[in-house]
Every structure is written in structure tokens, then in C-alpha cells.
Amino acid sequence: MSIQDLLSPFTAWKNLFRDPVTIQDPFNDRPGSERYRGFHKNDVASCIGCGTCETICQNAAIDMVVGEGEPTGAGDSGLRPRIDYGRCCWCALCVDICMTGSLTMSNAYTWVERDPDAYRFTPGVDKKSWDNAPLGYQRAESHRLAPTQRVTMGEVAPERRIGSFEEIVQGYGVEQARLEADRCVSCGLCIATCPTHMSIPDYIQSVRDGDYEKGLALLYETNPFSNVCGRVCTHKCETVCAAGHEGEPVAIRWLKRHIVDQLPVEKYRRIIGDPKPPTGKRVAVIGAGPAGLTAAFDLAKMGHSVVVYEAREKPGGMFRYGIPEYRLPYDAMDIDIEIITSMGVEIRCHNRVGTDITMEQLHQEYDAVLLSIGLHLGRSTRIAGSDHKGVAKAVDLLRDIADGKSIDVPKQCVVIGGGNVAMDIARSMARLQKSTQGEIRVTVTALEDLDHFLADPEEVKECGEEGIAILDSRGPQEICLDDQGQIIGLRTWGVESIFDEQGRFAPRYNPEDEQIHPADRVIEAIGQQSDVTLLGEALTEKLAWNRGRIAVDGQGRTSEGWLWAAGDCVNGPDVVHAVADGHRVATDIDLMLQKKR
Amino acid sequence: MMRELYKKTKQLFPLGDLTEQRHDLVFVSIPHPFLSSLLRHLRDKEGFSHLVLLTAVDWLERGEFQLTYLLCNRSKAWDMGVRVVLPREGATMESIHTLWPTAATYQRELKEMFGIDFPGSPGVNDDFILEGWDDIPPYRRDFDTLKFAEARFTQRPGRESLDPAQHMAKHHSDGS
């Protein structure tokens, strides 16, 4: 033993008077560090119950359970994560993936309890002392497990597209679609919001897998109009997409279109399968639009014989006659219609019920009749001068364009309305002006201010790109005429409010804020109604009505046992809602036909 | 500047592109047979005397492991990461414990966590932290952590979980 070994213990004595590095009092709080991953906190008000935390948890420590006071609603399952701390390893993957940022971790890490089940609780719902702890782990802003921006969609540039009715949206390629599909966390919150409850996460999965045949089969389970809806669906699903809370929602609509784009139409029938054997029952459908044709497709698949009566030259209804070709090319729509007729549905175009055949005849000849006539009559503002021949309704003009009729293109036109139809007619007019006159002079005047516009934001944006002037908060007062009785413009007042205290439509204007928008043509696009003259007087009298529309129950039955009604004519305009409606009435008609058998 | 160093070194070794993460942190790649010569050169001629760490990334889709050797030049406060790529199948890499004895510890860890072998490295086959491990190395990306956890650790009784979409189909007003 050396002398140093003997002395060294004493050298430690020099530390006796230093500040200790340990904490002296072990009985009081020792808070975790600033970004410590302690017990979870969940802001249950911003949590949407998507279950992504449960999916990512590598220890199966999270269950989704019914939260207290969190009702199930649009985009919120009402479920909240319950964590089993016997399994949690505090890795914080759940915090990193959380789609809303509601799930975080406190810096609390000490908690003593005799009951082991107490360590399984629902953060935010089961109150804990650390619920308001300011410190603890939160995902850093720069730290994301999934991209927040959607894959950019190729679009034809404004200067090129404005000269024709060429389709604007180009569709995703396989690689782009896969990247976009990868952003979906498969939570399925969108399914409840989609009117026809498409199995969205599953068909997005098929894009990831590159299994387009499976994708198409999934689409056809709930929607025979995927070529159409892949382009012009109102995509309510995207408004509730979990990815939309801290980024852009997944481009669900474009992914749907991608699936149908990948398969040649010859393959469709094999994937969808054949109809059931004939039942001998006959159903008449009035109107070859989305609701009528969806019902026809379903009924034909069930083995019933279906005849669709269509007044116009071609089938498609509001798809063909209400949506311009640059948004929905006729070829795309024709694919969907071709598949429907291939199931045995007979479409008789140029066959106007009420003129060529009466409702009574249909009633006698068929076991059931479905009325799905859409909204083909434009409403009028009824302002002074609105009966002038130079004032047109948007729906009439859109129909003429779809029919290929020559349109008297105005040098300068004003559109009244702020919905998608107003945008459709404004952009159609701009295209016609560009190709015939080389110059675009279209003004849109809307009652709503831009923040409350009824049209889709992308429509408004694209209008701007195409050189259309949009004036918001303008209320139409009068069509101004010159001495020769020609239209010279539209007089508007600024809008102060649109609804009264009871929420009724009662616009108030500021007459001081007056403008005259020069125009040689004014187009009204303020809403549509059904042309119900086909019903005839007796039936019109017999039927129950609800504020100008035919009254129907939850299954689409009218007050007459043999007559159903579906689609825009009972619900107002919405493509995918019409599809959902078509399914609903088809199911109900089938039930009735089975009973009759 | 590290860029000068890169240019100079590139004349001697088949270096890949330079990635400048920061002014004092760069990454270079090199085919793995040249690794130990390069590290020796950097240590003895360029002052990178310290092996900061040795780590791996599993590029499952490409069938490769990527090793990163992070070196530090203390006097200049420069860090340089040297990257090599190995085939994932039967991954084996030359040991550098003769350059830095501490490398043996990193190599032992990589053997255990990724299954990358470093023949001749002292104790490379000894357990590191996973005593009694009998599954595939857990840092390999084809290791299914969730499956492992579910098989190994029993659930406390009384647990149940609801699927958000199915729950909404039952309870959301539009969800019928």
C-alpha cells in the first residue's frame, strides 16, 4: 500500500465546503426538465378522436374510448385516447403524429397510487394535477412526421385555358398520387361526412398499394359516378380531413379521380360484376341525372328492369347541363353513364314526361316511379328590368352551351350571384368572349362578402386568374336601359347585411353606395328550382309539398305510394348528395318491390 | 474552410459529394473499402483526433445500411461525418478499433441493434444492453415493435378500443 492510497480519502474533504450538486431536500417537488416527456395532456376540445395516436403507438398502450361530453359530430368521432401507463414507454410518437396538436406531455413524472388501474386514464377527460402544467414535451414546429402540404396538382395555365373549354385540372400521375395518398392517416373521420359514405381510407390505401382494380371496386360500392365525383364533387370529406387541422387536407377528390384514370373503361364491368337475375319488376326513372342514374344503376344491379326518361338530348342532367366542360369533360361523364347502361338500364332521351308520356301512364305501366328532375329553372331577382330579353338565367345559358348552340356573346356582361353556378357562367362567358372577341369583360356581383362566399374558394381564385372581376357585397337594384331600351348596365347598392335578427333572408342596402356596372347583358345566377309542370294538375294537387319542393320522407317516398323523389329537386344542389339519395331510394324501392312479389 | 479540406482530400480519396450542414459540420461519403485509410489520414494529417460517434441508418427499401463516422477536429472545432454504404444482406464492415479503441463499443452496439458485424472488434458478439435477445435486431426497420410488444407484454384485463369510423357510423347524425 502506498502513502497516496492512505491519504487520498482525506483529499475528498476539500469538497466539504463546496455547493452540493445534489438537491438537498428529497421530500419536495423535483420538477422534470423543460421538455421532459411526462404524463400526457390532451386538449379535449381540439382533439378530434382520429385515433392516429393509437395507430402509431408501438406498445399498444392507447385505446380510443368515448370521451365525456364530446359528442360525435362532423370531423370528430367523439372518442378520446386512453393511455395505459403500464405499457407506455414515453417515446412521444403519439405527440409527434397528433393531427391537431391536442396531445402533448407534461413534465410530471412522479405519481404514486396503490391501484394499478389508476395508471390507465384518459388525459384531459380524467382530470389530473398536471393538466395545466406549462412545461413538458410538445412537438416542435419544424418536426413533422407527415407533409402538411398536398402534392401540387397540375393545371392548365390561365392564359392558355381561357381560350377554350379544355379541362383545367390535369390529374395526378402515379408517383404524385402515391405521395399524396401517403399523407392520409386512415382515420376514417371523413366517411361519416361523405353523403354516400365512400370507403375513403380504403380506396386511398389502394392508391398506396397501386391496386387500382380494388380501388375501383371500392368506389363502385358506394358511387357509380367516380369519374364525375373525382372531378366536381363538393368534397365535404376534405373539410373534415384530419390532415386539414395543421396543414392542407388530403386531396381525396383528386385521388378518387386518379383511380378511375388508371383503368381503361373495358375493365370496369369485370371489376363491378354482373346484375342479379331479372326479377320481372319494372321501374321508371324521370331524369337522367346523378340521383336518377344512381338509383337506376342500383335497381338494375338488383335485377329490376329500369327505363330512364330524359327530356333532353343527352343523359347527365345537372352534370352535363349545369357544369362547364372545363371542369367536367363530357367524355369523363360518358364513361360513368356507359357503365350504368351496360348494367341494362335503358335511357330514353328526348322523351319529356308530361308531353311524350304522362305521369299517369308511368304509374300504370311501372311498379315504381322515381322523380329526379333536378333544378333546371333559374330563379329571377325580379328587379326592375329583369324581364328584359337581354337578361338571361345562368342555367339556360349553361344548357345552351352544353347543347352546342350558338350563343350571342355579350361584349360586356354582369353576372348576379356568388355561388358556383355564377362562377361557372362567368367563366364560360369569359371563354366565349376570349375566343370570339379576344377580350374578357365579365363582372360578377354577389350579395355576400368574400369571406362568406358561397362558391368554392378555388373557383373564386381561378376566376381571378382568368381576368374576371368579382365585386362582393353588391345588391342588384335595377337593370339600366338606354333611350332605345338597350341594356347599359346593372345598378347595385352596397350590402350592409343579408339576414335579419331571426336569420331570415332580408338584405339591407346602403343607397349612398351606388354603382352602375356597365353591361350589354345581365345574367342571373341566384338559384334554381324544379320545373314540376310535368306532374300535371291532378298529381300536383294530390302530392304533399314542403316549401316549394315535393315533400319526401327519409327514404325518398312522396305522399303517393308509387312515387319516389330524389336528388337536387328535393335536397337542393349537391352532386354527391344526389348520388347518396339515389342509393337511398333504390334500396327503398327494392324493399317495396320484394314485398309486392 | 472545410471546403478546402474537402478539395484537398478528394485528390487522395474517392470522396462523394460534400454536404455542408453548417460551416463547422460537413458530411462526405466514400466507398467502404477506403474507409479506414481515410479515417487514418484525417486523424493523423488533418487533426480529426476524436471519434465522436458511430451510428447506422437502415435504408430498408434500398437494401442498404448507411454508417456514419463522426469525427472532430478539436483545435478547429470542426466536425466531419464520413458515410459509407453497405449491402444490408449479411452486412459486415471493417473494424476501426485499432484507430480508436472506443469504436469497439459502438461496433458492439451496432452488432446488437442492427446486426452489422465488425469481425475482430473486441467483444463484438457480447450482449450490449439486450440481454437474452432472441428476435431480429430491433433497430432494423423490419423489426415490428408493436407485434413484439403485443407478444411479450400482456394487456391488463378490461381494455377495449373503438374504431373512430365505425363509432361515427353508429352515432353521427349523417353516419347511418
Short mmCIF file of N, CA, C and O in Angstrom, two decimals, chain A residues 113-223:
data_model
loop_
_atom_site.label_atom_id
_atom_site.label_comp_id
_atom_site.label_asym_id
_atom_site.label_seq_id
_atom_site.Cartn_x
_atom_site.Cartn_y
_atom_site.Cartn_z
N GLU A 113 -49.64 5.58 -6.57
CA GLU A 113 -51.03 5.14 -6.41
C GLU A 113 -51.00 3.65 -6.11
O GLU A 113 -50.18 2.92 -6.66
N ARG A 114 -51.87 3.19 -5.25
CA ARG A 114 -51.89 1.76 -4.94
C ARG A 114 -52.61 0.96 -6.01
O ARG A 114 -52.26 -0.17 -6.30
N ASP A 115 -53.67 1.56 -6.59
CA ASP A 115 -54.50 0.83 -7.57
C ASP A 115 -53.84 0.89 -8.95
O ASP A 115 -53.73 1.95 -9.55
N PRO A 116 -53.40 -0.27 -9.46
CA PRO A 116 -52.71 -0.24 -10.76
C PRO A 116 -53.61 0.26 -11.88
O PRO A 116 -53.13 0.84 -12.86
N ASP A 117 -54.92 0.08 -11.78
CA ASP A 117 -55.81 0.53 -12.83
C ASP A 117 -55.89 2.06 -12.93
O ASP A 117 -56.33 2.60 -13.94
N ALA A 118 -55.44 2.74 -11.87
CA ALA A 118 -55.44 4.20 -11.91
C ALA A 118 -54.46 4.71 -12.97
O ALA A 118 -54.59 5.83 -13.45
N TYR A 119 -53.49 3.85 -13.32
CA TYR A 119 -52.50 4.27 -14.32
C TYR A 119 -52.99 4.08 -15.75
O TYR A 119 -52.23 4.08 -16.69
N ARG A 120 -54.29 3.86 -15.85
CA ARG A 120 -54.89 3.82 -17.17
C ARG A 120 -55.98 4.88 -17.16
O ARG A 120 -57.00 4.72 -16.48
N PHE A 121 -55.77 5.97 -17.83
CA PHE A 121 -56.76 7.05 -17.79
C PHE A 121 -56.78 7.82 -19.10
O PHE A 121 -55.92 7.63 -19.96
N THR A 122 -57.79 8.65 -19.23
CA THR A 122 -58.00 9.41 -20.46
C THR A 122 -57.56 10.86 -20.23
O THR A 122 -58.27 11.62 -19.57
N PRO A 123 -56.38 11.23 -20.71
CA PRO A 123 -55.89 12.58 -20.44
C PRO A 123 -56.89 13.64 -20.91
O PRO A 123 -57.49 13.49 -21.97
N GLY A 124 -57.07 14.64 -20.11
CA GLY A 124 -57.99 15.71 -20.46
C GLY A 124 -59.40 15.44 -20.00
O GLY A 124 -60.13 16.36 -19.63
N VAL A 125 -59.81 14.17 -20.04
CA VAL A 125 -61.16 13.82 -19.58
C VAL A 125 -61.09 13.49 -18.08
O VAL A 125 -61.84 14.04 -17.28
N ASP A 126 -60.16 12.61 -17.71
CA ASP A 126 -59.91 12.35 -16.30
C ASP A 126 -58.94 13.41 -15.79
O ASP A 126 -57.77 13.42 -16.17
N LYS A 127 -59.42 14.30 -14.97
CA LYS A 127 -58.61 15.45 -14.57
C LYS A 127 -57.41 15.03 -13.71
O LYS A 127 -57.55 14.19 -12.82
N LYS A 128 -56.28 15.62 -14.02
CA LYS A 128 -55.06 15.33 -13.27
C LYS A 128 -54.38 16.64 -12.89
O LYS A 128 -54.59 17.66 -13.53
N SER A 129 -53.51 16.53 -11.90
CA SER A 129 -52.90 17.76 -11.37
C SER A 129 -51.98 18.43 -12.39
O SER A 129 -51.71 19.62 -12.32
N TRP A 130 -51.50 17.66 -13.38
CA TRP A 130 -50.57 18.24 -14.36
C TRP A 130 -51.26 18.75 -15.62
O TRP A 130 -50.59 19.11 -16.58
N ASP A 131 -52.61 18.75 -15.61
CA ASP A 131 -53.32 19.14 -16.82
C ASP A 131 -52.94 20.55 -17.30
O ASP A 131 -52.98 20.84 -18.49
N ASN A 132 -52.59 21.40 -16.37
CA ASN A 132 -52.24 22.76 -16.77
C ASN A 132 -50.75 23.05 -16.66
O ASN A 132 -50.33 24.21 -16.70
N ALA A 133 -49.97 21.99 -16.54
CA ALA A 133 -48.52 22.19 -16.44
C ALA A 133 -48.01 22.90 -17.69
O ALA A 133 -48.27 22.44 -18.80
N PRO A 134 -47.32 24.01 -17.52
CA PRO A 134 -46.87 24.74 -18.71
C PRO A 134 -45.69 24.06 -19.41
O PRO A 134 -45.50 24.22 -20.60
N LEU A 135 -44.91 23.29 -18.65
CA LEU A 135 -43.73 22.67 -19.24
C LEU A 135 -44.02 21.23 -19.67
O LEU A 135 -45.06 20.67 -19.36
N GLY A 136 -43.07 20.67 -20.38
CA GLY A 136 -43.20 19.30 -20.85
C GLY A 136 -43.02 19.24 -22.35
O GLY A 136 -42.82 20.26 -23.01
N TYR A 137 -43.12 18.02 -22.89
CA TYR A 137 -42.80 17.83 -24.31
C TYR A 137 -43.96 18.25 -25.21
O TYR A 137 -45.09 17.85 -25.03
N GLN A 138 -43.63 19.08 -26.19
CA GLN A 138 -44.57 19.40 -27.26
C GLN A 138 -43.81 19.24 -28.56
O GLN A 138 -42.63 19.50 -28.60
N ARG A 139 -44.53 18.87 -29.60
CA ARG A 139 -43.86 18.73 -30.88
C ARG A 139 -43.35 20.09 -31.35
O ARG A 139 -44.08 21.08 -31.32
N ALA A 140 -42.09 20.12 -31.74
CA ALA A 140 -41.54 21.37 -32.26
C ALA A 140 -42.17 21.68 -33.60
O ALA A 140 -42.55 20.78 -34.35
N GLU A 141 -42.30 22.94 -33.90
CA GLU A 141 -42.99 23.38 -35.12
C GLU A 141 -42.36 22.74 -36.37
O GLU A 141 -43.05 22.37 -37.30
N SER A 142 -41.06 22.61 -36.34
CA SER A 142 -40.37 22.10 -37.54
C SER A 142 -40.42 20.58 -37.64
O SER A 142 -40.01 20.01 -38.63
N HIS A 143 -40.94 19.95 -36.62
CA HIS A 143 -40.85 18.50 -36.53
C HIS A 143 -42.18 17.86 -36.93
O HIS A 143 -43.13 17.85 -36.17
N ARG A 144 -42.26 17.36 -38.14
CA ARG A 144 -43.50 16.76 -38.63
C ARG A 144 -43.22 15.37 -39.17
O ARG A 144 -42.24 15.17 -39.88
N LEU A 145 -44.10 14.45 -38.87
CA LEU A 145 -43.91 13.10 -39.39
C LEU A 145 -44.53 12.95 -40.78
O LEU A 145 -44.18 12.06 -41.53
N ALA A 146 -45.47 13.84 -41.12
CA ALA A 146 -46.10 13.76 -42.45
C ALA A 146 -46.12 15.16 -43.06
O ALA A 146 -46.24 16.14 -42.34
N PRO A 147 -45.99 15.24 -44.39
CA PRO A 147 -46.00 16.57 -45.03
C PRO A 147 -47.34 17.27 -44.80
O PRO A 147 -48.39 16.62 -44.84
N THR A 148 -47.29 18.57 -44.56
CA THR A 148 -48.53 19.30 -44.31
C THR A 148 -49.13 19.86 -45.60
O THR A 148 -50.29 20.22 -45.63
N GLN A 149 -48.33 19.91 -46.65
CA GLN A 149 -48.84 20.45 -47.92
C GLN A 149 -49.19 19.31 -48.87
O GLN A 149 -48.49 18.31 -48.93
N ARG A 150 -50.28 19.50 -49.61
CA ARG A 150 -50.65 18.45 -50.55
C ARG A 150 -49.76 18.53 -51.79
O ARG A 150 -49.15 19.56 -52.07
N VAL A 151 -49.68 17.41 -52.50
CA VAL A 151 -48.91 17.38 -53.73
C VAL A 151 -49.62 18.29 -54.74
O VAL A 151 -50.83 18.20 -54.92
N THR A 152 -48.86 19.19 -55.32
CA THR A 152 -49.45 20.19 -56.21
C THR A 152 -50.11 19.52 -57.41
O THR A 152 -49.53 18.62 -58.02
N MET A 153 -51.29 19.99 -57.74
CA MET A 153 -52.00 19.45 -58.89
C MET A 153 -51.65 20.28 -60.12
O MET A 153 -51.68 21.51 -60.08
N GLY A 154 -51.30 19.59 -61.19
CA GLY A 154 -51.02 20.29 -62.44
C GLY A 154 -52.28 20.90 -63.01
O GLY A 154 -53.33 20.26 -63.02
N GLU A 155 -52.21 22.16 -63.41
CA GLU A 155 -53.36 22.83 -64.00
C GLU A 155 -52.92 23.54 -65.26
O GLU A 155 -51.79 24.02 -65.35
N VAL A 156 -53.83 23.61 -66.21
CA VAL A 156 -53.53 24.38 -67.41
C VAL A 156 -53.46 25.85 -67.03
O VAL A 156 -54.31 26.35 -66.28
N ALA A 157 -52.43 26.55 -67.50
CA ALA A 157 -52.22 27.94 -67.11
C ALA A 157 -53.39 28.81 -67.57
O ALA A 157 -53.98 28.56 -68.62
N PRO A 158 -53.72 29.84 -66.78
CA PRO A 158 -54.89 30.68 -67.10
C PRO A 158 -54.88 31.21 -68.53
O PRO A 158 -55.89 31.13 -69.23
N GLU A 159 -53.72 31.69 -68.98
CA GLU A 159 -53.70 32.32 -70.31
C GLU A 159 -54.01 31.32 -71.42
O GLU A 159 -54.54 31.66 -72.46
N ARG A 160 -53.67 30.01 -71.14
CA ARG A 160 -53.97 29.01 -72.17
C ARG A 160 -55.40 28.50 -72.07
O ARG A 160 -56.09 28.32 -73.06
N ARG A 161 -55.85 28.28 -70.82
CA ARG A 161 -57.16 27.64 -70.66
C ARG A 161 -58.31 28.57 -71.03
O ARG A 161 -59.38 28.12 -71.40
N ILE A 162 -58.09 29.87 -70.92
CA ILE A 162 -59.17 30.82 -71.11
C ILE A 162 -59.66 30.83 -72.56
O ILE A 162 -60.78 31.22 -72.85
N GLY A 163 -58.82 30.35 -73.47
CA GLY A 163 -59.22 30.36 -74.88
C GLY A 163 -60.11 29.20 -75.29
O GLY A 163 -60.58 29.15 -76.42
N SER A 164 -60.33 28.24 -74.38
CA SER A 164 -61.13 27.08 -74.79
C SER A 164 -61.83 26.49 -73.57
O SER A 164 -61.66 26.97 -72.45
N PHE A 165 -62.56 25.41 -73.79
CA PHE A 165 -63.23 24.72 -72.69
C PHE A 165 -62.44 23.47 -72.28
O PHE A 165 -62.98 22.53 -71.72
N GLU A 166 -61.15 23.47 -72.58
CA GLU A 166 -60.26 22.37 -72.22
C GLU A 166 -60.26 22.16 -70.69
O GLU A 166 -60.33 23.13 -69.93
N GLU A 167 -60.16 20.89 -70.26
CA GLU A 167 -60.16 20.61 -68.82
C GLU A 167 -58.94 21.25 -68.15
O GLU A 167 -57.82 21.16 -68.66
N ILE A 168 -59.18 21.87 -67.00
CA ILE A 168 -58.11 22.62 -66.32
C ILE A 168 -57.22 21.70 -65.49
O ILE A 168 -56.00 21.74 -65.56
N VAL A 169 -57.87 20.86 -64.68
CA VAL A 169 -57.12 20.01 -63.76
C VAL A 169 -56.57 18.80 -64.51
O VAL A 169 -57.31 18.12 -65.22
N GLN A 170 -55.28 18.56 -64.37
CA GLN A 170 -54.66 17.54 -65.20
C GLN A 170 -54.62 16.15 -64.58
O GLN A 170 -54.38 15.18 -65.28
N GLY A 171 -54.86 16.07 -63.28
CA GLY A 171 -54.85 14.76 -62.63
C GLY A 171 -53.45 14.38 -62.17
O GLY A 171 -52.46 14.82 -62.75
N TYR A 172 -53.39 13.57 -61.11
CA TYR A 172 -52.09 13.14 -60.58
C TYR A 172 -51.51 12.01 -61.42
O TYR A 172 -52.24 11.15 -61.91
N GLY A 173 -50.20 11.96 -61.51
CA GLY A 173 -49.51 10.78 -62.02
C GLY A 173 -49.37 9.78 -60.88
O GLY A 173 -49.69 10.09 -59.72
N VAL A 174 -48.88 8.58 -61.18
CA VAL A 174 -48.83 7.51 -60.18
C VAL A 174 -47.97 7.91 -58.98
O VAL A 174 -48.37 7.75 -57.82
N GLU A 175 -46.79 8.47 -59.26
CA GLU A 175 -45.89 8.85 -58.15
C GLU A 175 -46.51 9.93 -57.28
O GLU A 175 -46.47 9.87 -56.06
N GLN A 176 -47.06 10.94 -57.94
CA GLN A 176 -47.69 12.05 -57.20
C GLN A 176 -48.82 11.52 -56.33
O GLN A 176 -48.96 11.90 -55.17
N ALA A 177 -49.64 10.66 -56.93
CA ALA A 177 -50.80 10.14 -56.19
C ALA A 177 -50.35 9.34 -54.98
O ALA A 177 -50.94 9.43 -53.91
N ARG A 178 -49.27 8.57 -55.15
CA ARG A 178 -48.80 7.76 -54.03
C ARG A 178 -48.32 8.66 -52.89
O ARG A 178 -48.58 8.41 -51.72
N LEU A 179 -47.61 9.72 -53.25
CA LEU A 179 -47.13 10.65 -52.22
C LEU A 179 -48.31 11.30 -51.49
O LEU A 179 -48.30 11.44 -50.27
N GLU A 180 -49.31 11.69 -52.28
CA GLU A 180 -50.47 12.33 -51.66
C GLU A 180 -51.22 11.32 -50.79
O GLU A 180 -51.65 11.64 -49.68
N ALA A 181 -51.35 10.09 -51.29
CA ALA A 181 -52.05 9.04 -50.53
C ALA A 181 -51.33 8.77 -49.22
O ALA A 181 -51.95 8.45 -48.20
N ASP A 182 -50.01 8.92 -49.23
CA ASP A 182 -49.22 8.69 -48.03
C ASP A 182 -49.55 9.67 -46.91
O ASP A 182 -49.24 9.43 -45.76
N ARG A 183 -50.16 10.80 -47.26
CA ARG A 183 -50.49 11.80 -46.23
C ARG A 183 -51.73 11.39 -45.43
O ARG A 183 -52.01 11.97 -44.39
N CYS A 184 -52.47 10.43 -45.95
CA CYS A 184 -53.71 10.00 -45.28
C CYS A 184 -53.34 9.11 -44.11
O CYS A 184 -52.56 8.17 -44.25
N VAL A 185 -53.91 9.39 -42.92
CA VAL A 185 -53.62 8.56 -41.75
C VAL A 185 -54.70 7.50 -41.52
O VAL A 185 -54.72 6.84 -40.49
N SER A 186 -55.59 7.36 -42.48
CA SER A 186 -56.62 6.30 -42.45
C SER A 186 -57.49 6.35 -41.22
O SER A 186 -57.92 5.32 -40.73
N CYS A 187 -57.78 7.54 -40.72
CA CYS A 187 -58.61 7.62 -39.51
C CYS A 187 -60.07 7.38 -39.82
O CYS A 187 -60.81 6.91 -38.97
N GLY A 188 -60.49 7.72 -41.05
CA GLY A 188 -61.87 7.45 -41.45
C GLY A 188 -62.90 8.46 -40.95
O GLY A 188 -64.10 8.23 -41.06
N LEU A 189 -62.45 9.60 -40.39
CA LEU A 189 -63.40 10.61 -39.93
C LEU A 189 -64.23 11.16 -41.09
O LEU A 189 -65.33 11.66 -40.92
N CYS A 190 -63.67 11.08 -42.30
CA CYS A 190 -64.34 11.63 -43.48
C CYS A 190 -65.56 10.82 -43.90
O CYS A 190 -66.47 11.34 -44.54
N ILE A 191 -65.58 9.53 -43.55
CA ILE A 191 -66.62 8.65 -44.09
C ILE A 191 -68.01 9.12 -43.68
O ILE A 191 -68.93 9.14 -44.49
N ALA A 192 -68.16 9.51 -42.42
CA ALA A 192 -69.47 9.92 -41.96
C ALA A 192 -69.94 11.19 -42.65
O ALA A 192 -71.12 11.40 -42.86
N THR A 193 -68.99 12.05 -43.00
CA THR A 193 -69.37 13.32 -43.62
C THR A 193 -69.70 13.17 -45.10
O THR A 193 -70.52 13.89 -45.62
N CYS A 194 -69.08 12.21 -45.77
CA CYS A 194 -69.41 11.97 -47.18
C CYS A 194 -70.87 11.52 -47.25
O CYS A 194 -71.25 10.56 -46.60
N PRO A 195 -71.71 12.23 -48.02
CA PRO A 195 -73.14 11.85 -48.04
C PRO A 195 -73.35 10.38 -48.42
O PRO A 195 -74.25 9.74 -47.91
N THR A 196 -72.51 9.85 -49.30
CA THR A 196 -72.72 8.46 -49.70
C THR A 196 -71.75 7.50 -48.98
O THR A 196 -71.67 6.33 -49.31
N HIS A 197 -71.05 8.04 -47.97
CA HIS A 197 -70.18 7.24 -47.10
C HIS A 197 -69.22 6.36 -47.88
O HIS A 197 -69.15 5.13 -47.68
N MET A 198 -68.48 6.96 -48.76
CA MET A 198 -67.48 6.20 -49.53
C MET A 198 -66.41 5.69 -48.58
O MET A 198 -66.09 6.35 -47.59
N SER A 199 -65.84 4.53 -48.88
CA SER A 199 -64.79 3.99 -48.01
C SER A 199 -63.46 4.65 -48.38
O SER A 199 -62.59 4.03 -48.97
N ILE A 200 -63.35 5.90 -48.00
CA ILE A 200 -62.25 6.75 -48.43
C ILE A 200 -60.87 6.21 -48.02
O ILE A 200 -59.99 6.07 -48.86
N PRO A 201 -60.66 5.89 -46.73
CA PRO A 201 -59.31 5.41 -46.37
C PRO A 201 -58.92 4.16 -47.13
O PRO A 201 -57.76 3.98 -47.48
N ASP A 202 -59.91 3.30 -47.41
CA ASP A 202 -59.59 2.05 -48.11
C ASP A 202 -59.21 2.31 -49.56
O ASP A 202 -58.29 1.69 -50.08
N TYR A 203 -59.93 3.21 -50.23
CA TYR A 203 -59.53 3.42 -51.62
C TYR A 203 -58.23 4.22 -51.72
O TYR A 203 -57.47 4.06 -52.66
N ILE A 204 -57.97 5.04 -50.71
CA ILE A 204 -56.67 5.72 -50.69
C ILE A 204 -55.56 4.69 -50.46
O ILE A 204 -54.49 4.75 -51.05
N GLN A 205 -55.87 3.71 -49.61
CA GLN A 205 -54.91 2.61 -49.41
C GLN A 205 -54.61 1.90 -50.73
O GLN A 205 -53.47 1.54 -51.02
N SER A 206 -55.64 1.73 -51.55
CA SER A 206 -55.43 1.04 -52.83
C SER A 206 -54.53 1.87 -53.76
O SER A 206 -53.81 1.31 -54.58
N VAL A 207 -54.55 3.20 -53.60
CA VAL A 207 -53.62 4.05 -54.37
C VAL A 207 -52.20 3.80 -53.87
O VAL A 207 -51.26 3.66 -54.66
N ARG A 208 -52.05 3.74 -52.55
CA ARG A 208 -50.72 3.45 -51.98
C ARG A 208 -50.19 2.11 -52.48
O ARG A 208 -49.03 1.96 -52.79
N ASP A 209 -51.10 1.12 -52.52
CA ASP A 209 -50.69 -0.23 -52.93
C ASP A 209 -50.58 -0.36 -54.44
O ASP A 209 -50.11 -1.39 -54.94
N GLY A 210 -51.07 0.64 -55.18
CA GLY A 210 -51.09 0.54 -56.63
C GLY A 210 -52.10 -0.49 -57.13
O GLY A 210 -52.04 -0.95 -58.26
N ASP A 211 -53.06 -0.85 -56.25
CA ASP A 211 -54.07 -1.85 -56.62
C ASP A 211 -55.34 -1.12 -57.09
O ASP A 211 -56.31 -1.00 -56.35
N TYR A 212 -55.31 -0.68 -58.34
CA TYR A 212 -56.40 0.18 -58.82
C TYR A 212 -57.69 -0.59 -59.05
O TYR A 212 -58.78 -0.03 -58.97
N GLU A 213 -57.58 -1.89 -59.35
CA GLU A 213 -58.80 -2.67 -59.55
C GLU A 213 -59.58 -2.76 -58.24
O GLU A 213 -60.80 -2.62 -58.22
N LYS A 214 -58.86 -2.97 -57.16
CA LYS A 214 -59.52 -2.98 -55.86
C LYS A 214 -60.11 -1.60 -55.56
O LYS A 214 -61.23 -1.48 -55.05
N GLY A 215 -59.34 -0.57 -55.91
CA GLY A 215 -59.81 0.80 -55.71
C GLY A 215 -61.11 1.05 -56.43
O GLY A 215 -62.06 1.58 -55.86
N LEU A 216 -61.18 0.63 -57.68
CA LEU A 216 -62.40 0.88 -58.47
C LEU A 216 -63.58 0.11 -57.88
O LEU A 216 -64.69 0.63 -57.79
N ALA A 217 -63.31 -1.14 -57.46
CA ALA A 217 -64.39 -1.92 -56.84
C ALA A 217 -64.92 -1.21 -55.61
O ALA A 217 -66.13 -1.14 -55.38
N LEU A 218 -64.01 -0.63 -54.82
CA LEU A 218 -64.43 0.11 -53.61
C LEU A 218 -65.26 1.33 -53.99
O LEU A 218 -66.26 1.65 -53.36
N LEU A 219 -64.83 2.05 -55.03
CA LEU A 219 -65.57 3.24 -55.45
C LEU A 219 -66.99 2.86 -55.85
O LEU A 219 -67.95 3.51 -55.46
N TYR A 220 -67.10 1.79 -56.64
CA TYR A 220 -68.42 1.40 -57.14
C TYR A 220 -69.34 0.86 -56.06
O TYR A 220 -70.54 0.80 -56.25
N GLU A 221 -68.78 0.46 -54.91
CA GLU A 221 -69.65 0.02 -53.82
C GLU A 221 -70.59 1.13 -53.38
O GLU A 221 -71.70 0.88 -52.93
N THR A 222 -70.13 2.36 -53.49
CA THR A 222 -70.94 3.46 -52.96
C THR A 222 -71.23 4.55 -53.98
O THR A 222 -72.00 5.45 -53.70
N ASN A 223 -70.58 4.50 -55.15
CA ASN A 223 -70.73 5.64 -56.07
C ASN A 223 -70.45 5.23 -57.51
O ASN A 223 -69.32 4.96 -57.87
#
